[in-house]
XYZ file of N, CA and C in Angstrom:
813
model
N 218.937 114.741 85.884
C 218.072 115.173 84.731
C 217.062 114.046 84.679
N 215.860 114.814 84.535
C 214.991 113.626 84.331
C 214.378 113.906 83.174
N 213.188 112.922 82.923
C 212.825 112.878 80.960
C 211.496 114.000 80.842
N 211.615 114.636 79.562
C 210.040 115.087 79.666
C 209.716 114.104 78.745
N 208.208 113.929 79.536
C 207.630 112.773 78.650
C 206.050 114.002 78.577
N 205.430 112.565 77.283
C 204.254 113.105 76.326
C 203.533 112.230 77.457
N 202.145 112.136 77.699
C 200.995 111.579 78.566
C 200.252 111.870 76.972
N 199.694 111.239 76.468
C 197.926 111.307 75.677
C 197.291 110.151 76.276
N 196.153 110.620 77.071
C 195.457 110.112 77.466
C 194.000 110.972 77.913
N 192.912 109.984 77.496
C 191.883 110.868 77.484
C 190.757 110.714 79.038
N 191.086 109.804 79.925
C 190.526 109.779 81.408
C 191.112 110.791 82.270
N 190.726 111.358 82.986
C 190.850 112.733 83.824
C 191.645 112.027 84.965
N 191.325 110.624 84.954
C 191.802 110.193 86.847
C 193.208 109.351 86.503
N 192.949 108.967 85.084
C 194.287 107.916 85.206
C 195.189 109.268 84.715
N 195.076 110.117 84.214
C 195.882 111.531 83.271
C 196.664 112.092 84.590
N 195.948 112.006 85.807
C 196.159 112.684 86.957
C 197.364 112.273 87.869
N 196.597 110.549 87.929
C 198.014 109.687 88.786
C 199.074 109.348 88.026
N 198.893 109.253 86.486
C 199.978 109.350 85.580
C 201.031 110.503 86.092
N 200.402 111.425 85.857
C 201.173 112.617 86.380
C 201.835 113.115 87.473
N 200.594 112.617 88.044
C 201.179 112.734 89.888
C 202.905 112.150 90.081
N 202.238 110.840 89.609
C 203.565 109.660 90.056
C 204.662 110.250 89.532
N 204.555 110.685 88.149
C 206.001 111.243 87.120
C 206.667 112.312 87.578
N 205.517 113.354 88.054
C 206.296 114.635 88.758
C 206.840 114.463 89.978
N 206.350 113.534 90.822
C 207.022 113.048 92.085
C 208.697 113.027 91.175
N 208.941 112.340 90.595
C 210.241 111.882 90.900
C 210.719 112.780 89.680
N 210.307 113.768 89.383
C 211.312 114.897 88.756
C 210.714 114.965 87.080
N 210.171 114.843 86.501
C 210.439 114.304 85.670
C 208.957 115.477 84.310
N 209.310 115.979 83.812
C 208.793 117.318 82.984
C 207.538 116.754 82.127
N 206.445 116.727 82.498
C 205.042 116.096 81.885
C 204.357 117.373 81.085
N 203.866 116.495 79.888
C 203.096 117.394 78.984
C 202.241 116.428 78.645
N 200.647 117.047 78.613
C 199.750 116.114 78.273
C 198.883 116.480 77.147
N 198.152 115.835 76.435
C 196.801 115.876 75.298
C 195.840 114.905 75.634
N 194.995 115.321 75.732
C 193.548 114.859 76.490
C 192.528 113.930 74.987
N 193.231 114.124 73.779
C 192.667 113.786 72.322
C 193.947 113.238 71.619
N 193.400 112.348 70.815
C 194.463 111.629 69.528
C 195.209 112.845 68.211
N 194.522 113.783 68.351
C 194.784 114.680 67.306
C 195.877 115.543 67.993
N 195.652 115.918 69.266
C 196.680 116.874 69.870
C 197.850 116.482 70.137
N 197.490 114.900 70.746
C 199.066 113.873 71.046
C 199.936 113.903 69.815
N 198.982 113.293 68.743
C 200.346 113.469 67.676
C 200.727 114.293 67.202
N 200.347 115.398 67.568
C 201.004 117.144 67.138
C 201.890 117.604 68.185
N 201.875 117.085 69.121
C 203.182 117.459 69.940
C 203.876 116.563 69.781
N 203.599 115.032 70.017
C 204.415 114.128 69.769
C 205.515 114.394 68.685
N 204.611 114.995 67.322
C 205.217 115.181 66.187
C 206.580 116.263 66.087
N 206.781 116.687 67.397
C 207.787 117.818 67.615
C 208.956 117.254 67.980
N 209.200 115.705 68.452
C 210.140 115.060 68.615
C 210.911 115.843 69.732
N 210.157 116.423 70.949
C 210.631 117.090 72.183
C 210.588 116.113 72.884
N 210.123 115.265 72.787
C 210.032 113.987 74.071
C 211.173 112.924 74.303
N 211.331 112.142 75.588
C 212.166 111.845 75.700
C 211.264 110.515 75.788
N 210.204 110.447 75.904
C 209.038 109.069 75.716
C 207.543 110.016 75.731
N 207.008 108.871 74.811
C 205.394 109.144 74.693
C 204.665 107.966 75.231
N 203.817 108.323 76.611
C 202.839 107.489 76.488
C 201.836 107.330 76.057
N 201.063 106.480 75.677
C 199.536 106.706 74.828
C 198.893 105.694 74.935
N 197.265 106.388 75.721
C 196.426 105.243 75.662
C 196.233 104.752 74.363
N 195.263 103.642 74.013
C 194.940 102.666 72.837
C 193.360 103.917 72.577
N 192.986 103.336 73.277
C 191.518 103.921 72.959
C 191.420 105.181 73.357
N 191.191 106.691 71.969
C 190.902 107.708 72.332
C 190.287 108.121 71.302
N 189.802 109.366 71.892
C 188.396 110.108 71.184
C 189.322 110.123 69.479
N 188.739 110.417 68.383
C 188.871 110.505 67.540
C 190.191 109.567 66.766
N 191.653 110.176 66.605
C 192.946 109.434 66.636
C 193.087 108.399 67.655
N 193.216 107.198 67.608
C 193.438 106.042 68.279
C 194.871 106.299 68.328
N 195.216 105.019 69.632
C 196.665 104.909 69.776
C 197.360 104.572 68.937
N 196.999 103.313 68.297
C 197.987 102.546 67.479
C 197.729 103.729 65.844
N 196.780 103.892 65.384
C 196.744 105.272 64.290
C 198.086 106.272 64.710
N 198.332 106.423 66.089
C 198.781 107.485 66.303
C 200.759 107.017 66.045
N 200.653 105.716 66.675
C 202.181 104.956 66.680
C 202.611 104.560 64.772
N 201.561 104.395 64.276
C 201.547 103.962 62.542
C 201.814 105.392 62.321
N 201.478 106.638 62.274
C 201.900 107.705 61.794
C 203.450 108.120 62.384
N 203.668 108.242 63.670
C 204.860 108.665 64.239
C 205.907 108.023 63.764
N 205.637 106.057 63.587
C 206.881 105.385 62.819
C 206.950 105.893 61.270
N 205.902 106.688 60.634
C 206.999 106.634 59.453
C 207.610 107.752 59.031
N 207.783 108.348 60.235
C 208.929 109.754 60.640
C 209.964 109.224 60.587
N 211.053 109.468 59.776
C 212.517 108.683 60.329
C 213.011 109.881 61.640
N 212.323 110.598 61.194
C 212.835 111.657 62.373
C 212.474 111.063 63.975
N 211.547 110.491 64.125
C 210.867 110.533 65.335
C 211.170 108.740 65.490
N 212.106 107.949 64.663
C 211.685 106.573 64.400
C 212.204 105.971 66.182
N 213.150 106.588 66.804
C 213.660 106.472 67.810
C 213.337 106.750 68.747
N 212.289 107.778 69.459
C 211.430 108.103 70.284
C 210.984 106.924 70.774
N 211.004 106.909 72.157
C 210.094 105.263 72.698
C 208.711 105.741 72.686
N 208.006 104.865 72.338
C 206.679 105.243 72.271
C 205.868 103.875 73.375
N 205.383 103.850 74.176
C 204.832 102.721 74.951
C 203.203 102.957 75.451
N 202.605 101.736 75.018
C 201.544 102.109 75.258
C 200.662 101.736 76.388
N 199.796 102.473 76.818
C 198.769 101.969 78.342
C 197.442 101.729 77.821
N 196.910 100.478 78.265
C 195.670 100.501 78.031
C 194.786 99.443 78.855
N 193.692 99.031 78.942
C 193.037 98.410 79.729
C 192.654 97.584 78.918
N 192.889 97.028 77.968
C 192.643 96.479 76.340
C 193.070 94.843 77.249
N 192.283 93.773 77.278
C 192.783 92.419 78.123
C 192.380 91.475 76.960
N 192.367 91.416 76.169
C 191.745 90.684 74.556
C 192.876 89.681 74.225
N 192.711 88.619 73.915
C 194.101 87.458 73.753
C 194.228 88.342 72.512
N 195.897 88.289 72.109
C 196.383 88.910 71.072
C 196.137 90.049 70.698
N 195.892 91.274 71.671
C 196.383 92.683 71.767
C 197.163 93.401 72.387
N 197.695 92.297 72.889
C 199.418 92.891 73.550
C 200.315 92.710 71.349
N 200.356 91.650 71.198
C 200.897 91.175 70.238
C 200.284 92.320 69.227
N 198.901 92.995 69.238
C 198.320 93.490 67.621
C 199.095 95.181 68.733
N 199.166 95.611 69.662
C 199.987 96.692 70.162
C 201.324 96.776 69.626
N 202.128 95.903 69.842
C 203.339 96.161 69.301
C 203.616 96.266 67.932
N 202.845 94.906 67.187
C 203.105 94.955 66.181
C 203.006 96.784 65.537
N 202.235 97.173 66.152
C 202.052 98.612 65.481
C 203.279 99.799 66.231
N 203.797 99.367 66.180
C 205.738 100.126 66.803
C 205.382 99.885 67.809
N 204.724 99.885 68.843
C 205.204 100.777 70.382
C 206.571 99.619 70.851
N 206.820 100.289 71.696
C 208.328 99.482 72.101
C 208.085 98.949 73.267
N 206.938 99.246 74.496
C 206.262 98.595 75.347
C 204.901 98.395 75.719
N 204.325 97.953 76.542
C 203.524 97.774 76.427
C 202.641 97.589 78.158
N 202.133 98.684 78.958
C 201.874 99.101 80.395
C 200.051 98.794 80.518
N 200.106 97.845 81.374
C 198.387 97.695 81.573
C 197.551 98.820 82.935
N 196.645 98.794 82.541
C 195.742 99.099 83.543
C 194.635 98.261 84.307
N 194.875 98.682 85.662
C 194.712 99.394 86.176
C 196.401 100.139 86.299
N 196.322 101.600 86.752
C 197.863 101.654 86.779
C 198.156 101.031 88.387
N 199.688 100.557 88.742
C 200.121 100.264 89.981
C 201.078 101.553 91.047
N 200.561 102.015 91.378
C 201.407 103.152 91.910
C 202.428 102.880 92.012
N 202.610 101.755 92.678
C 204.454 101.765 93.754
C 205.223 101.051 92.662
N 204.612 100.978 91.300
C 205.540 99.922 90.331
C 205.542 100.909 89.275
N 204.489 101.831 88.846
C 204.634 102.549 87.497
C 205.673 103.836 87.474
N 206.376 104.254 87.991
C 207.498 105.228 87.789
C 208.648 103.961 87.111
N 208.814 102.800 87.799
C 209.858 102.055 87.936
C 209.250 101.096 86.587
N 208.408 101.464 86.107
C 208.399 100.363 84.565
C 208.010 101.736 83.466
N 207.727 102.903 83.975
C 208.181 103.951 82.824
C 209.718 104.141 82.136
N 210.439 104.425 83.405
C 211.427 104.827 83.326
C 212.735 103.770 82.814
N 212.121 102.604 82.491
C 212.646 101.365 81.739
C 213.005 101.316 80.432
N 212.035 102.808 80.396
C 212.440 103.224 78.616
C 213.308 104.018 78.303
N 213.533 104.456 79.069
C 214.567 105.828 78.811
C 215.884 105.607 79.719
N 216.938 106.050 79.184
C 218.309 105.924 79.326
C 218.403 106.404 81.219
N 219.422 105.325 81.683
C 219.640 105.892 83.282
C 219.557 106.989 83.805
N 220.783 107.427 82.658
C 220.466 109.265 83.317
C 219.614 109.963 83.332
N 218.646 109.533 82.914
C 217.210 110.331 82.341
C 215.882 109.626 83.446
N 216.357 109.038 84.683
C 215.804 108.316 85.860
C 215.870 109.136 86.819
N 214.383 109.366 87.257
C 214.285 110.048 88.531
C 214.523 110.494 90.054
N 214.423 110.813 90.489
C 214.641 110.690 91.518
C 213.659 111.339 92.606
N 213.144 110.496 93.569
C 211.839 111.152 94.286
C 212.189 112.016 95.228
N 210.785 112.976 94.609
C 211.117 114.631 95.949
C 210.414 114.215 97.309
N 210.948 115.409 97.923
C 210.745 114.944 99.634
C 209.369 114.948 99.980
N 208.999 115.614 98.904
C 207.411 115.990 99.400
C 206.652 114.689 99.249
N 206.864 114.014 98.309
C 206.342 112.210 98.210
C 206.693 111.557 98.673
N 208.328 111.407 98.983
C 208.978 110.491 99.847
C 208.392 110.553 101.353
N 208.446 111.491 102.068
C 208.310 111.450 103.376
C 207.367 112.254 103.897
N 207.489 112.592 105.061
C 206.383 114.143 105.584
C 207.289 114.863 106.058
N 206.801 116.112 105.587
C 208.021 117.389 105.758
C 206.958 118.153 106.972
N 207.772 119.002 107.956
C 206.949 119.711 108.268
C 205.571 120.779 107.393
N 206.168 121.033 106.439
C 205.229 121.973 105.402
C 204.142 121.608 105.068
N 204.582 120.315 105.250
C 203.413 118.798 104.231
C 202.355 118.131 105.506
N 202.767 118.421 106.247
C 201.745 117.710 107.367
C 201.412 118.468 108.824
N 200.518 118.652 109.631
C 200.147 119.420 110.430
C 200.907 118.554 111.958
N 201.400 119.070 112.602
C 202.242 117.921 114.138
C 201.661 117.590 114.616
N 201.495 116.668 114.449
C 200.952 115.577 115.595
C 201.412 114.227 115.930
N 200.944 113.774 117.052
C 201.787 112.596 117.674
C 201.432 111.282 116.713
N 200.151 111.019 115.688
C 199.650 109.963 115.239
C 198.954 110.586 113.710
N 199.274 109.788 113.178
C 198.921 109.669 111.782
C 197.561 110.190 111.744
N 197.027 111.475 110.678
C 195.886 111.663 110.620
C 195.175 110.708 109.293
N 193.827 110.320 109.840
C 192.785 109.468 109.108
C 191.822 110.153 107.867
N 192.119 110.519 106.352
C 191.482 110.559 105.762
C 190.543 109.839 104.988
N 189.041 109.792 104.955
C 188.434 109.116 104.344
C 187.817 109.668 102.950
N 188.084 108.621 101.926
C 187.999 109.393 100.581
C 186.668 108.650 100.062
N 185.763 108.965 99.174
C 184.398 108.393 99.019
C 184.586 108.849 97.471
N 184.276 107.752 96.176
C 184.219 108.109 95.121
C 184.297 106.992 94.671
N 182.861 107.070 93.274
C 182.324 105.309 92.602
C 183.549 105.261 91.328
N 184.682 106.340 91.853
C 185.334 105.897 90.644
C 186.861 104.931 91.095
N 186.829 104.100 90.921
C 188.315 103.116 91.443
C 189.907 104.218 91.435
N 189.867 104.758 90.368
C 190.880 105.320 89.795
C 190.879 106.739 90.585
N 190.317 107.531 90.819
C 190.275 108.692 91.672
C 190.812 108.146 93.271
N 190.033 106.894 93.045
C 190.610 106.460 95.019
C 192.140 106.060 94.776
N 192.515 105.828 93.386
C 193.990 105.497 93.606
C 195.086 106.702 94.216
N 194.098 107.380 93.349
C 195.030 108.718 92.966
C 194.753 109.226 94.406
N 194.191 109.566 95.118
C 194.106 109.801 96.687
C 195.207 109.162 97.409
N 195.066 107.775 97.988
C 196.047 106.665 98.236
C 197.646 106.998 97.748
N 197.891 107.489 96.449
C 198.827 107.780 95.301
C 199.533 109.554 96.527
N 198.269 110.273 96.535
C 198.838 111.350 96.885
C 199.505 111.243 98.587
N 197.983 111.385 98.885
C 198.301 111.117 100.719
C 199.316 110.098 101.764
N 199.115 108.755 101.100
C 200.185 107.782 101.583
C 201.557 108.456 102.139
N 201.571 108.578 100.813
C 203.182 108.869 101.523
C 203.978 110.219 102.197
N 203.081 110.873 102.536
C 203.265 111.719 103.501
C 202.460 111.649 104.992
N 202.549 110.495 104.955
C 201.723 109.699 106.279
C 200.578 109.600 106.698
N 199.595 110.176 105.909
C 198.146 109.738 106.212
C 197.774 108.819 106.077
N 196.920 108.127 107.023
C 196.277 106.622 106.746
C 194.455 107.396 105.994
N 194.412 106.578 104.825
C 193.646 106.577 103.899
C 192.647 105.473 103.795
N 191.393 105.937 104.245
C 190.594 105.070 103.795
C 189.286 105.043 102.731
N 188.968 104.060 101.951
C 187.852 104.201 100.822
C 186.754 103.754 100.856
N 186.277 104.688 99.878
C 184.825 104.005 99.997
C 184.194 104.236 99.067
N 183.406 103.333 98.315
C 182.866 103.597 96.823
C 181.375 103.986 96.564
N 180.901 104.271 97.635
C 179.129 105.052 98.032
C 178.900 105.452 98.876
N 178.378 106.507 99.395
C 178.107 107.340 100.567
C 177.832 106.352 101.603
N 176.671 104.653 101.301
C 176.246 104.357 102.612
C 177.585 103.719 103.262
N 178.729 102.685 102.215
C 179.508 102.237 103.009
C 180.200 103.432 103.352
N 180.557 104.886 103.451
C 181.326 105.736 103.608
C 181.197 105.910 104.577
N 179.444 105.969 105.566
C 179.056 106.136 106.374
C 179.189 104.840 107.460
N 178.943 103.777 107.227
C 179.561 102.838 108.254
C 180.636 103.088 108.438
N 181.759 103.073 107.323
C 183.183 103.309 107.535
C 183.507 104.286 108.874
N 183.063 105.799 108.121
C 183.117 106.547 109.361
C 182.845 106.370 110.737
N 181.334 105.546 110.687
C 180.749 105.314 112.210
C 181.883 104.469 113.071
N 182.620 103.220 112.315
C 183.551 102.440 112.822
C 185.078 103.278 113.038
N 185.280 104.174 112.549
C 186.846 104.673 112.609
C 186.836 105.556 112.966
N 186.111 106.684 113.084
C 186.395 107.998 113.489
C 187.585 108.747 112.526
N 187.303 109.161 111.156
C 188.509 109.668 110.835
C 188.387 111.058 110.857
N 189.619 111.386 110.410
C 190.001 112.944 110.792
C 189.297 113.888 109.851
N 189.009 113.524 108.882
C 188.937 114.639 107.647
C 187.840 113.679 106.787
N 186.736 114.114 106.072
C 186.116 113.316 104.808
C 186.095 113.862 103.404
N 186.210 113.279 102.780
C 186.418 114.001 101.259
C 185.481 113.454 100.574
N 184.500 113.892 99.859
C 183.628 112.596 98.681
C 183.446 113.599 97.643
N 183.043 112.857 96.957
C 183.001 113.272 95.339
C 181.132 113.472 95.519
N 180.731 114.003 94.574
C 179.134 114.623 94.482
C 178.332 113.537 93.736
N 178.790 113.471 92.707
C 177.630 112.899 92.000
C 178.139 111.078 91.480
N 177.354 110.337 92.418
C 177.701 108.758 92.306
C 176.114 107.885 92.103
N 176.574 106.796 91.745
C 175.092 106.185 91.088
C 174.233 106.194 91.846
N 174.443 105.599 93.556
C 173.132 105.143 94.496
C 172.943 106.238 95.124
N 173.753 107.127 96.011
C 173.396 107.878 96.820
C 174.708 108.883 96.421
N 173.833 109.915 96.590
C 174.616 111.738 96.145
C 175.327 112.081 97.450
N 176.804 113.412 97.270
C 177.358 113.834 98.606
C 176.034 114.285 98.782
N 175.433 115.079 98.630
C 174.295 116.062 98.749
C 173.919 114.955 100.207
N 173.337 114.173 100.419
C 172.645 113.134 101.237
C 173.796 112.599 102.052
N 174.765 112.177 101.532
C 175.868 111.855 102.678
C 176.308 112.978 103.808
N 176.353 114.149 102.972
C 176.850 115.324 104.269
C 176.037 116.021 105.078
N 174.842 115.091 104.713
C 173.719 115.371 105.394
C 174.155 114.217 106.748
N 173.626 113.633 106.230
C 173.693 111.958 107.369
C 174.846 112.695 107.954
N 176.193 112.922 107.568
C 177.318 112.719 108.941
C 176.932 114.430 109.680
N 176.094 115.362 108.851
C 176.241 116.309 110.058
C 174.687 115.972 110.573
N 174.493 114.697 110.983
C 173.038 114.491 111.783
C 173.257 113.657 112.404
N 174.975 112.955 112.399
C 175.406 112.039 113.421
C 176.281 112.998 114.549
N 175.602 112.956 115.568
C 176.301 113.530 116.809
C 178.104 113.351 116.742
N 178.287 112.113 116.529
C 179.181 111.344 116.689
C 180.480 111.976 115.291
N 179.923 112.168 114.394
C 180.428 113.057 113.259
C 180.649 114.025 112.286
N 179.231 115.058 113.280
C 179.116 116.073 112.158
C 180.292 117.227 112.640
N 181.416 117.013 114.092
C 182.408 117.570 113.698
C 183.624 117.449 113.201
N 183.524 116.179 111.973
C 184.420 115.644 111.066
C 184.453 116.461 109.749
N 185.848 117.680 109.727
C 185.694 118.484 108.222
C 185.333 117.603 106.846
N 184.904 117.924 105.936
C 183.819 117.071 105.392
C 184.616 118.015 104.265
N 184.959 117.410 102.842
C 185.670 117.962 101.687
C 185.270 117.760 100.645
N 184.510 118.733 100.135
C 183.819 118.151 98.512
C 184.565 118.101 97.244
N 184.935 116.951 96.456
C 186.040 117.150 95.455
C 185.303 116.297 94.550
N 185.095 117.623 93.509
C 184.072 117.260 92.435
C 185.049 117.696 90.461
N 184.462 117.107 89.783
C 184.656 117.416 88.820
C 183.613 117.759 87.738
N 182.289 117.573 88.192
C 181.463 117.761 87.244
C 180.911 119.032 88.422
N 180.266 119.098 89.180
C 179.417 120.317 89.798
C 180.520 121.484 90.209
N 180.302 121.903 88.528
C 181.771 122.920 89.133
C 181.130 124.577 88.648
N 179.700 124.621 88.622
C 178.686 126.290 88.949
C 179.237 126.478 90.602
N 178.701 127.868 90.285
C 178.867 128.517 91.743
C 177.646 128.060 92.716
N 176.468 127.820 91.693
C 175.217 127.647 93.196
C 175.598 125.876 93.839
N 176.561 125.329 92.847
C 176.836 124.276 93.633
C 177.697 124.071 94.738
N 178.626 125.115 94.505
C 179.528 125.579 95.808
C 178.833 125.864 96.853
N 178.048 127.035 96.847
C 177.060 127.104 98.028
C 176.520 126.637 98.757
N 175.738 125.617 98.005
C 175.012 124.518 98.576
C 175.794 123.458 99.309
N 176.941 123.242 98.730
C 178.149 122.245 99.525
C 178.423 122.666 100.821
N 178.779 124.143 100.774
C 179.313 124.784 102.422
C 177.581 125.196 103.246
N 176.780 125.659 102.349
C 175.475 125.567 103.260
C 175.297 124.188 104.089
N 175.598 122.921 103.573
C 175.393 122.261 103.652
C 176.083 121.751 105.011
N 177.190 122.478 105.360
C 178.851 122.230 106.214
C 179.514 121.825 105.519
N 180.188 121.737 104.451
C 181.473 121.511 103.874
C 182.611 122.600 104.455
N 183.448 122.242 104.658
C 185.383 123.240 104.868
C 185.413 123.530 103.837
N 185.459 122.896 103.240
C 186.121 123.127 101.356
C 185.037 122.912 99.951
N 184.950 123.205 98.927
C 184.288 122.793 97.822
C 185.621 123.062 96.933
N 186.044 122.163 96.358
C 187.175 121.672 95.634
C 186.777 121.243 94.196
N 187.218 121.938 93.180
C 186.847 121.698 91.590
C 188.377 121.127 91.102
N 187.783 120.099 90.658
C 189.278 119.042 89.656
C 188.941 119.564 88.612
N 189.962 119.592 88.084
C 191.622 118.854 88.234
C 192.085 120.237 89.162
N 192.810 119.753 89.897
C 193.630 120.754 91.145
C 194.678 120.438 90.659
N 195.917 121.285 90.867
C 197.183 120.943 91.373
C 197.634 120.160 92.343
N 198.230 118.752 92.547
C 198.205 117.711 93.672
C 198.832 118.643 95.206
N 199.878 120.075 94.643
C 200.597 120.694 95.812
C 199.633 121.821 96.644
N 198.566 122.244 96.104
C 197.498 122.898 96.168
C 196.634 121.988 97.075
N 195.975 121.064 96.520
C 194.808 120.026 97.059
C 195.528 119.683 98.913
N 196.794 119.318 98.784
C 197.572 118.606 100.022
C 197.518 120.375 100.850
N 197.609 121.305 100.368
C 197.805 122.563 101.282
C 196.307 122.839 101.590
N 195.279 122.519 100.968
C 194.095 121.969 101.078
C 193.646 121.657 102.374
N 193.851 120.704 102.447
C 193.620 119.265 102.768
C 194.373 119.690 104.636
N 195.535 119.894 104.497
C 196.297 120.254 106.133
C 195.609 121.661 106.246
N 194.806 122.512 105.954
C 194.295 123.681 106.501
C 193.093 123.074 107.225
N 192.129 122.059 106.356
C 191.315 121.625 107.068
C 191.741 120.699 108.461
N 192.730 119.731 107.902
C 192.861 119.427 109.175
C 193.629 120.134 110.540
N 194.028 121.483 110.416
C 194.489 121.991 111.367
C 193.567 123.039 112.048
N 192.032 123.095 111.661
C 190.722 123.673 111.958
C 191.150 125.394 111.279
N 191.674 125.284 110.539
C 191.593 126.574 109.733
C 189.812 126.692 109.343
N 189.914 127.395 109.467
C 187.850 128.006 108.985
C 187.725 127.864 107.797
N 186.014 128.015 107.279
C 185.659 127.579 105.896
C 185.777 128.383 105.032
N 185.923 127.901 103.884
C 186.037 129.147 102.217
C 186.016 128.071 101.420
């Protein structure tokens, strides 16, 4: 039996990463993207643990903690702060607000679940599921050597999410924070698949795919766009016209994303 956990977090990448890691261990995850929604859910008392960001739109994490602790019926529900705050005295302020613990960002995928489970009884600790623990025939193509995926995104949280999703399945994951760096890396290491964001500060994903498809050594590599901003149909049509094998809009269920990636690596057509 695993835990029912509420995550109150407004950052999409952080929320995806935490949810994926905890679900991989069998935990039941419910999420809220702002303080008011999070407080409403937490007030039901239906959770074994609440993970709460401190800096939230509207109602902040400290205010949520104060309101929850004012209700005797919720006093025993574990409440853990997750924050990037690093100022002197922040930890003391957070714990004084009646949080039971404090976890720092950026999240470490290798230790995160263990840290979270320290706040729930051993009977509610999860077990790593097969798909997150090791490669399976349904999760990976039958190849003699590991496939290499190059992931390009200017947000390091998104790169960490990709590592946590693909590496446990046996994929080699290369990362770059800009198209120019990714292009150099691709020419050096010849990945089996490229996954790229579109909107990045220096160069765009549109320019990147043009450079990839113009290079005789790279043009045969399947290219996937993964975006949370360019969600309209014209953007999808543009991406496919430039040669992308897939145009995927986030958020996306991790299992569905894995199937899309496997499909590209196994050589099935565009879509």
